[in-house]
């Protein structure tokens, strides 16, 4: 794959060597130093509100796929989402992430009204993660005050993308990332590490493709096999490899926000905090209400804690402090550019 016009600090061969673990100590040390230099030890806290687990897609890796009849499907109403946002602010989150399956029952004006009210009532940045929505919708939500949009490619390998995301269009999703950037969203994308069929060579290409997009947010978490999907018997992703990916992404994209994903902890307890010492700088506790918290079951180990919300948040904050970092209640913009604050 051509490296394109953006000059990367690693060649593909070097990335492949790092992915194989040839120099982990140095890689992790450098990635952490780069993270400290950009964010001064702050870890940005995002409250994620998983407001609907309804999904029209049938992705082979995801527990929410439409063919999975064993999901207890839910949709939060307007007031429940606002209450979750209020709770996120009270618990010291600087951003909320509104995430759902690709649920088009939420119409453009429903989300618009939510954004307007959240911006009026709370001092929160808003990230949307609602899947493949139209340009008109994205435009409307940006105008209403949304700050960021996360649209993961899952892989930039076209054949692999089609293999695991039936009937979805690769070119359209990639083009949408550019449209989001043009609309002024702080834009994020990402990949699933060890997606079934992903070779190390493809993973290196994915790292290069992600880095060439000049993104504000880069998400990479390991694949976790879900029993009610076609990938039930595939091996889980490798936690250490996922850490290497976030460390390389940090060095290639020093100012980007890189979350320590919950998929890490689903596979290995403590792996999420460890990621914060290996290039990641964001954590996203769930503010999805208790009654349906466990039904956002993208993969096993997601939303399984039975602790109360406030206890979960304080445990995460303590774990961050215990490794010498500081949980931050600020909006937590990326350091790439001078952003126009979309607060009204
Ligand atoms: N529907 C929106 C979309 O597709 O952009 C956002 C929500 S989607 C349910 C959330 C993310 O979960 C996906 O982008 C994917 O990266 C991740 N995910 C789903 N299944 C996974 C699995 N089995 N292992 C790891 N990550 C998974």
Short mmCIF file of C-alpha atoms and ligand atoms in Angstrom, two decimals:
data_model
loop_
_atom_site.label_atom_id
_atom_site.label_comp_id
_atom_site.label_asym_id
_atom_site.label_seq_id
_atom_site.Cartn_x
_atom_site.Cartn_y
_atom_site.Cartn_z
CA UNK A 1 0.00 0.00 0.00
CA UNK A 2 1.43 3.40 -0.89
CA UNK A 3 2.19 5.58 2.10
CA UNK A 4 0.53 8.56 0.38
CA UNK A 5 1.40 12.19 0.84
CA UNK A 6 1.54 12.26 4.64
CA UNK A 7 5.05 11.61 5.88
CA UNK A 8 4.92 8.91 8.56
CA UNK A 9 7.70 8.46 11.10
CA UNK A 10 7.65 4.65 10.62
CA UNK A 11 7.79 2.64 7.43
CA UNK A 12 5.38 -0.25 7.07
CA UNK A 13 8.25 -2.67 7.70
CA UNK A 14 9.07 -0.89 10.95
CA UNK A 15 5.43 -1.00 12.02
CA UNK A 16 5.32 -4.73 11.29
CA UNK A 17 8.44 -5.28 13.36
CA UNK A 18 6.96 -3.32 16.27
CA UNK A 19 3.70 -5.27 16.03
CA UNK A 20 5.72 -8.46 16.39
CA UNK A 21 6.99 -7.22 19.76
CA UNK A 22 10.62 -6.65 18.84
CA UNK A 23 10.98 -3.59 21.08
CA UNK A 24 8.02 -3.41 23.47
CA UNK A 25 9.83 -1.68 26.34
CA UNK A 26 11.03 1.14 24.16
CA UNK A 27 7.77 1.41 22.22
CA UNK A 28 5.66 1.70 25.37
CA UNK A 29 8.11 4.09 27.04
CA UNK A 30 8.15 6.42 24.04
CA UNK A 31 4.38 6.25 23.59
CA UNK A 32 3.80 7.14 27.24
CA UNK A 33 6.31 9.99 27.07
CA UNK A 34 4.53 11.37 23.99
CA UNK A 35 1.16 11.10 25.77
CA UNK A 36 2.50 12.91 28.85
CA UNK A 37 3.99 15.63 26.67
CA UNK A 38 0.64 16.27 24.97
CA UNK A 39 -1.80 15.84 27.85
CA UNK A 40 0.35 16.44 30.97
CA UNK A 41 -0.89 13.29 32.70
CA UNK A 42 -4.58 14.14 32.33
CA UNK A 43 -6.94 11.32 31.41
CA UNK A 44 -10.10 12.63 29.76
CA UNK A 45 -13.30 11.16 31.16
CA UNK A 46 -16.17 10.61 28.70
CA UNK A 47 -19.54 9.36 29.88
CA UNK A 48 -20.97 7.01 27.28
CA UNK A 49 -24.76 6.78 27.05
CA UNK A 50 -25.71 3.69 25.05
CA UNK A 51 -29.24 4.89 24.34
CA UNK A 52 -30.44 2.15 22.00
CA UNK A 53 -29.29 -1.39 21.23
CA UNK A 54 -31.59 -1.66 18.20
CA UNK A 55 -29.56 -2.12 15.03
CA UNK A 56 -30.42 -2.61 11.38
CA UNK A 57 -26.94 -3.96 10.57
CA UNK A 58 -25.81 -7.57 10.69
CA UNK A 59 -22.09 -7.26 11.41
CA UNK A 60 -20.60 -10.70 11.99
CA UNK A 61 -18.60 -9.61 15.06
CA UNK A 62 -21.27 -7.69 16.99
CA UNK A 63 -23.71 -9.04 19.58
CA UNK A 64 -26.26 -6.36 18.64
CA UNK A 65 -26.54 -7.62 15.04
CA UNK A 66 -30.10 -7.70 13.79
CA UNK A 67 -30.09 -11.51 13.37
CA UNK A 68 -29.41 -12.02 17.07
CA UNK A 69 -32.89 -12.72 18.44
CA UNK A 70 -31.63 -13.27 21.99
CA UNK A 71 -31.03 -9.58 22.71
CA UNK A 72 -33.43 -7.79 25.01
CA UNK A 73 -33.86 -4.74 22.76
CA UNK A 74 -34.40 -1.29 24.29
CA UNK A 75 -34.58 2.37 23.40
CA UNK A 76 -34.19 5.12 26.01
CA UNK A 77 -36.61 8.00 25.75
CA UNK A 78 -35.68 11.68 25.57
CA UNK A 79 -35.98 12.26 29.31
CA UNK A 80 -33.95 9.15 30.20
CA UNK A 81 -31.11 10.33 27.93
CA UNK A 82 -31.18 13.82 29.48
CA UNK A 83 -31.08 12.30 32.99
CA UNK A 84 -28.07 10.17 32.01
CA UNK A 85 -26.34 13.31 30.69
CA UNK A 86 -27.06 15.10 33.96
CA UNK A 87 -25.62 12.22 35.90
CA UNK A 88 -22.50 12.26 33.68
CA UNK A 89 -21.97 15.93 34.47
CA UNK A 90 -22.50 15.34 38.18
CA UNK A 91 -19.90 12.56 38.15
CA UNK A 92 -17.26 14.79 36.57
CA UNK A 93 -17.42 13.89 32.89
CA UNK A 94 -16.43 16.66 30.47
CA UNK A 95 -17.93 14.93 27.44
CA UNK A 96 -20.82 12.60 26.80
CA UNK A 97 -20.76 10.08 23.99
CA UNK A 98 -24.20 9.30 22.60
CA UNK A 99 -23.93 5.84 21.09
CA UNK A 100 -26.43 3.37 19.65
CA UNK A 101 -26.76 0.61 17.11
CA UNK A 102 -27.68 1.91 13.66
CA UNK A 103 -31.20 2.73 14.89
CA UNK A 104 -33.01 4.94 12.40
CA UNK A 105 -36.14 5.10 14.56
CA UNK A 106 -34.32 8.07 16.14
CA UNK A 107 -35.02 10.65 13.47
CA UNK A 108 -32.93 13.67 12.62
CA UNK A 109 -35.06 16.02 14.71
CA UNK A 110 -35.06 13.69 17.75
CA UNK A 111 -31.28 13.79 17.95
CA UNK A 112 -31.21 17.50 17.07
CA UNK A 113 -33.54 18.32 19.97
CA UNK A 114 -31.46 16.21 22.34
CA UNK A 115 -28.26 18.00 21.35
CA UNK A 116 -29.89 21.43 21.77
CA UNK A 117 -31.25 20.60 25.23
CA UNK A 118 -28.05 18.97 26.46
CA UNK A 119 -26.07 22.02 25.35
CA UNK A 120 -28.58 24.36 27.03
CA UNK A 121 -28.70 22.49 30.31
CA UNK A 122 -25.19 21.13 30.79
CA UNK A 123 -21.59 22.09 30.27
CA UNK A 124 -20.69 19.03 28.24
CA UNK A 125 -19.03 18.36 24.90
CA UNK A 126 -21.05 15.92 22.78
CA UNK A 127 -19.63 13.06 20.75
CA UNK A 128 -22.03 11.19 18.48
CA UNK A 129 -21.51 7.54 17.53
CA UNK A 130 -24.68 6.67 15.65
CA UNK A 131 -23.35 4.85 12.60
CA UNK A 132 -23.90 5.58 8.93
CA UNK A 133 -26.22 8.58 8.86
CA UNK A 134 -26.91 10.91 5.91
CA UNK A 135 -24.93 14.04 5.17
CA UNK A 136 -28.06 16.14 5.84
CA UNK A 137 -28.42 14.59 9.30
CA UNK A 138 -24.74 15.05 10.15
CA UNK A 139 -24.97 18.66 9.02
CA UNK A 140 -28.06 19.31 11.14
CA UNK A 141 -26.53 17.81 14.29
CA UNK A 142 -23.31 19.75 13.85
CA UNK A 143 -25.34 22.96 13.50
CA UNK A 144 -27.29 22.01 16.65
CA UNK A 145 -24.04 21.88 18.63
CA UNK A 146 -22.55 18.37 18.39
CA UNK A 147 -18.77 18.56 18.74
CA UNK A 148 -17.45 15.19 17.63
CA UNK A 149 -18.41 12.11 15.63
CA UNK A 150 -16.93 8.63 15.87
CA UNK A 151 -17.28 6.33 12.86
CA UNK A 152 -15.06 3.29 13.06
CA UNK A 153 -14.06 1.60 9.80
CA UNK A 154 -13.26 -1.55 11.87
CA UNK A 155 -10.70 -2.34 9.13
CA UNK A 156 -9.47 -0.43 6.10
CA UNK A 157 -9.04 -3.68 4.18
CA UNK A 158 -11.91 -3.62 1.72
CA UNK A 159 -12.24 -7.41 1.33
CA UNK A 160 -12.19 -7.98 5.10
CA UNK A 161 -14.65 -5.11 5.64
CA UNK A 162 -17.14 -6.73 3.24
CA UNK A 163 -16.59 -10.13 4.80
CA UNK A 164 -17.65 -8.97 8.27
CA UNK A 165 -20.11 -6.17 7.43
CA UNK A 166 -22.61 -7.65 4.95
CA UNK A 167 -24.32 -5.20 2.58
CA UNK A 168 -22.37 -2.23 3.96
CA UNK A 169 -20.45 -0.01 1.60
CA UNK A 170 -16.77 0.52 2.27
CA UNK A 171 -16.30 3.57 0.02
CA UNK A 172 -19.34 5.33 1.44
CA UNK A 173 -18.21 4.88 5.05
CA UNK A 174 -14.72 6.10 4.24
CA UNK A 175 -16.11 9.11 2.35
CA UNK A 176 -18.28 9.93 5.34
CA UNK A 177 -15.20 10.38 7.50
CA UNK A 178 -14.00 13.09 5.13
CA UNK A 179 -17.49 14.69 5.15
CA UNK A 180 -17.46 14.76 8.96
CA UNK A 181 -14.12 16.54 8.90
CA UNK A 182 -15.42 19.03 6.34
CA UNK A 183 -18.46 19.74 8.54
CA UNK A 184 -16.09 20.73 11.35
CA UNK A 185 -16.64 17.74 13.63
CA UNK A 186 -13.67 16.53 15.62
CA UNK A 187 -13.65 13.22 13.83
CA UNK A 188 -12.72 9.76 14.98
CA UNK A 189 -12.39 6.36 13.44
CA UNK A 190 -10.88 3.07 14.46
CA UNK A 191 -10.24 -0.59 13.99
CA UNK A 192 -10.85 -3.89 15.75
CA UNK A 193 -7.53 -5.60 16.45
CA UNK A 194 -7.49 -9.29 15.41
CA UNK A 195 -10.82 -9.12 13.64
CA UNK A 196 -11.21 -12.68 12.25
CA UNK A 197 -9.27 -12.87 8.98
CA UNK A 198 -7.03 -9.88 9.81
CA UNK A 199 -3.35 -10.62 9.19
CA UNK A 200 -0.53 -8.64 10.80
CA UNK A 201 0.14 -7.16 7.38
CA UNK A 202 -3.45 -5.88 7.16
CA UNK A 203 -3.16 -4.48 10.69
CA UNK A 204 -0.04 -2.53 9.72
CA UNK A 205 -1.91 -1.15 6.69
CA UNK A 206 -4.82 -0.21 8.96
CA UNK A 207 -2.50 1.75 11.26
CA UNK A 208 -1.11 3.62 8.25
CA UNK A 209 -4.56 4.34 6.81
CA UNK A 210 -5.87 5.58 10.16
CA UNK A 211 -2.87 7.84 10.64
CA UNK A 212 -3.12 9.33 7.15
CA UNK A 213 -6.67 10.53 7.81
CA UNK A 214 -5.42 13.16 10.29
CA UNK A 215 -8.09 12.20 12.81
CA UNK A 216 -8.83 13.67 16.22
CA UNK A 217 -9.82 10.36 17.80
CA UNK A 218 -8.35 6.93 17.14
CA UNK A 219 -10.03 3.86 18.59
CA UNK A 220 -8.47 0.42 18.64
CA UNK A 221 -9.68 -2.43 20.81
CA UNK A 222 -9.26 -6.18 20.60
CA UNK A 223 -11.89 -8.42 19.01
CA UNK A 224 -13.99 -10.26 21.62
CA UNK A 225 -15.90 -13.29 20.33
CA UNK A 226 -19.65 -13.11 20.99
CA UNK A 227 -21.44 -16.48 21.30
CA UNK A 228 -24.52 -15.37 19.32
CA UNK A 229 -22.64 -14.29 16.20
CA UNK A 230 -21.09 -16.10 13.21
CA UNK A 231 -17.69 -15.39 14.80
CA UNK A 232 -18.55 -17.23 18.04
CA UNK A 233 -15.74 -19.75 17.66
CA UNK A 234 -13.05 -17.34 16.48
CA UNK A 235 -10.17 -16.61 18.86
CA UNK A 236 -10.30 -13.46 20.96
CA UNK A 237 -7.94 -10.63 20.09
CA UNK A 238 -4.55 -10.26 21.70
CA UNK A 239 -4.38 -7.63 24.46
CA UNK A 240 -0.65 -7.02 24.13
CA UNK A 241 -0.98 -6.57 20.36
CA UNK A 242 -3.79 -4.08 20.95
CA UNK A 243 -1.52 -2.15 23.35
CA UNK A 244 1.20 -2.11 20.67
CA UNK A 245 -1.32 -0.69 18.20
CA UNK A 246 -2.32 2.17 20.51
CA UNK A 247 1.34 2.90 21.27
CA UNK A 248 2.23 3.08 17.56
CA UNK A 249 -0.86 5.20 16.87
CA UNK A 250 0.21 7.60 19.64
CA UNK A 251 3.66 8.04 18.11
CA UNK A 252 2.18 8.61 14.66
CA UNK A 253 -0.61 10.90 15.94
CA UNK A 254 0.76 12.63 19.06
CA UNK A 255 -2.18 15.01 19.71
CA UNK A 256 -5.06 12.63 18.99
CA UNK A 257 -7.40 11.30 21.65
CA UNK A 258 -6.97 7.54 22.01
CA UNK A 259 -9.41 5.70 24.30
CA UNK A 260 -8.44 2.80 26.51
CA UNK A 261 -11.33 0.58 25.43
CA UNK A 262 -13.52 -1.55 27.65
CA UNK A 263 -12.85 -4.53 25.31
CA UNK A 264 -9.36 -4.65 26.86
CA UNK A 265 -10.79 -5.14 30.34
CA UNK A 266 -13.30 -7.66 29.03
CA UNK A 267 -10.35 -9.88 28.07
CA UNK A 268 -7.91 -9.10 30.87
CA UNK A 269 -8.64 -7.25 34.07
CA UNK A 270 -6.46 -4.15 34.40
CA UNK A 271 -5.58 -4.06 30.68
CA UNK A 272 -7.53 -0.82 30.25
CA UNK A 273 -5.44 1.05 32.87
CA UNK A 274 -2.29 -0.48 31.41
CA UNK A 275 -3.26 1.02 28.03
CA UNK A 276 -3.15 4.48 29.70
CA UNK A 277 0.58 3.91 30.21
CA UNK A 278 0.98 2.76 26.60
CA UNK A 279 -0.40 5.62 24.51
CA UNK A 280 -4.08 5.90 25.45
CA UNK A 281 -5.44 9.03 27.20
CA UNK A 282 -9.24 8.63 27.41
CA UNK A 283 -11.63 6.40 29.40
CA UNK A 284 -15.34 6.08 28.80
CA UNK A 285 -17.40 4.84 31.76
CA UNK A 286 -20.94 3.85 30.83
CA UNK A 287 -23.84 6.01 32.05
CA UNK A 288 -26.42 3.73 30.49
CA UNK A 289 -29.17 3.31 33.13
CA UNK A 290 -28.90 0.28 35.39
CA UNK A 291 -32.14 -1.42 34.28
CA UNK A 292 -30.84 -2.00 30.73
CA UNK A 293 -27.07 -1.54 31.26
CA UNK A 294 -26.29 -5.24 30.64
CA UNK A 295 -28.40 -5.34 27.45
CA UNK A 296 -25.83 -3.28 25.54
CA UNK A 297 -24.01 -6.55 25.07
CA UNK A 298 -21.78 -5.90 22.06
CA UNK A 299 -19.37 -8.55 23.33
CA UNK A 300 -19.06 -10.71 26.46
CA UNK A 301 -17.65 -8.76 29.38
CA UNK A 302 -19.20 -5.45 28.22
CA UNK A 303 -21.40 -3.77 30.87
CA UNK A 304 -21.22 -6.72 33.24
CA UNK A 305 -20.38 -4.86 36.46
CA UNK A 306 -23.10 -5.02 39.10
CA UNK A 307 -21.65 -2.10 41.09
CA UNK A 308 -23.59 1.17 41.38
CA UNK A 309 -22.74 3.83 38.82
CA UNK A 310 -21.08 6.20 41.30
CA UNK A 311 -18.96 3.34 42.65
CA UNK A 312 -17.91 2.26 39.16
CA UNK A 313 -16.85 5.82 38.32
CA UNK A 314 -14.96 6.30 41.55
CA UNK A 315 -13.18 2.95 41.05
CA UNK A 316 -12.04 4.05 37.59
CA UNK A 317 -10.88 7.42 38.93
CA UNK A 318 -8.95 5.75 41.75
CA UNK A 319 -7.32 3.33 39.31
CA UNK A 320 -6.21 6.28 37.16
CA UNK A 321 -4.75 8.09 40.18
CA UNK A 322 -3.04 4.89 41.34
CA UNK A 323 -0.96 4.81 38.16
CA UNK A 324 0.13 8.42 38.64
CA UNK A 325 -2.33 10.06 36.21
CA UNK A 326 -5.18 12.52 36.85
CA UNK A 327 -8.81 12.01 35.83
CA UNK A 328 -9.88 15.19 34.04
CA UNK A 329 -13.35 16.75 33.90
CA UNK A 330 -12.49 19.06 31.02
CA UNK A 331 -13.96 18.71 27.51
CA UNK A 332 -10.78 16.98 26.47
CA UNK A 333 -10.31 18.15 22.91
CA UNK A 334 -7.49 16.66 20.88
CA UNK A 335 -4.31 18.71 20.65
CA UNK A 336 -4.14 18.62 16.86
CA UNK A 337 -5.76 21.95 16.06
CA UNK A 338 -7.33 24.99 17.63
CA UNK A 339 -10.92 23.89 17.74
CA UNK A 340 -13.92 26.13 17.61
CA UNK A 341 -15.77 25.33 20.82
CA UNK A 342 -19.30 24.36 19.80
CA UNK A 343 -20.84 25.30 23.15
CA UNK A 344 -23.66 27.77 22.83
N1 LIG B 1 -23.62 1.65 15.38
C1 LIG B 1 -22.50 2.52 15.44
C2 LIG B 1 -21.47 2.20 14.39
O1 LIG B 1 -21.54 1.12 13.79
O2 LIG B 1 -20.64 3.06 14.14
C3 LIG B 1 -21.80 2.56 16.79
C4 LIG B 1 -21.99 1.46 17.75
S1 LIG B 1 -21.19 -0.10 17.48
C5 LIG B 1 -22.38 -1.09 18.29
C6 LIG B 1 -19.87 0.04 18.61
C7 LIG B 1 -18.52 -0.52 18.28
O3 LIG B 1 -18.34 -1.74 18.99
C8 LIG B 1 -18.20 -0.90 16.87
O4 LIG B 1 -17.75 0.22 16.15
C9 LIG B 1 -17.11 -1.95 17.02
O5 LIG B 1 -15.83 -1.40 16.84
C10 LIG B 1 -17.24 -2.42 18.45
N2 LIG B 1 -17.51 -3.88 18.50
C11 LIG B 1 -18.62 -4.52 18.13
N3 LIG B 1 -18.48 -5.85 18.31
C12 LIG B 1 -17.25 -6.05 18.79
C13 LIG B 1 -16.53 -7.23 19.18
N4 LIG B 1 -17.08 -8.44 19.10
N5 LIG B 1 -15.28 -7.08 19.66
C14 LIG B 1 -14.73 -5.84 19.76
N6 LIG B 1 -15.36 -4.70 19.41
C15 LIG B 1 -16.61 -4.81 18.93
#
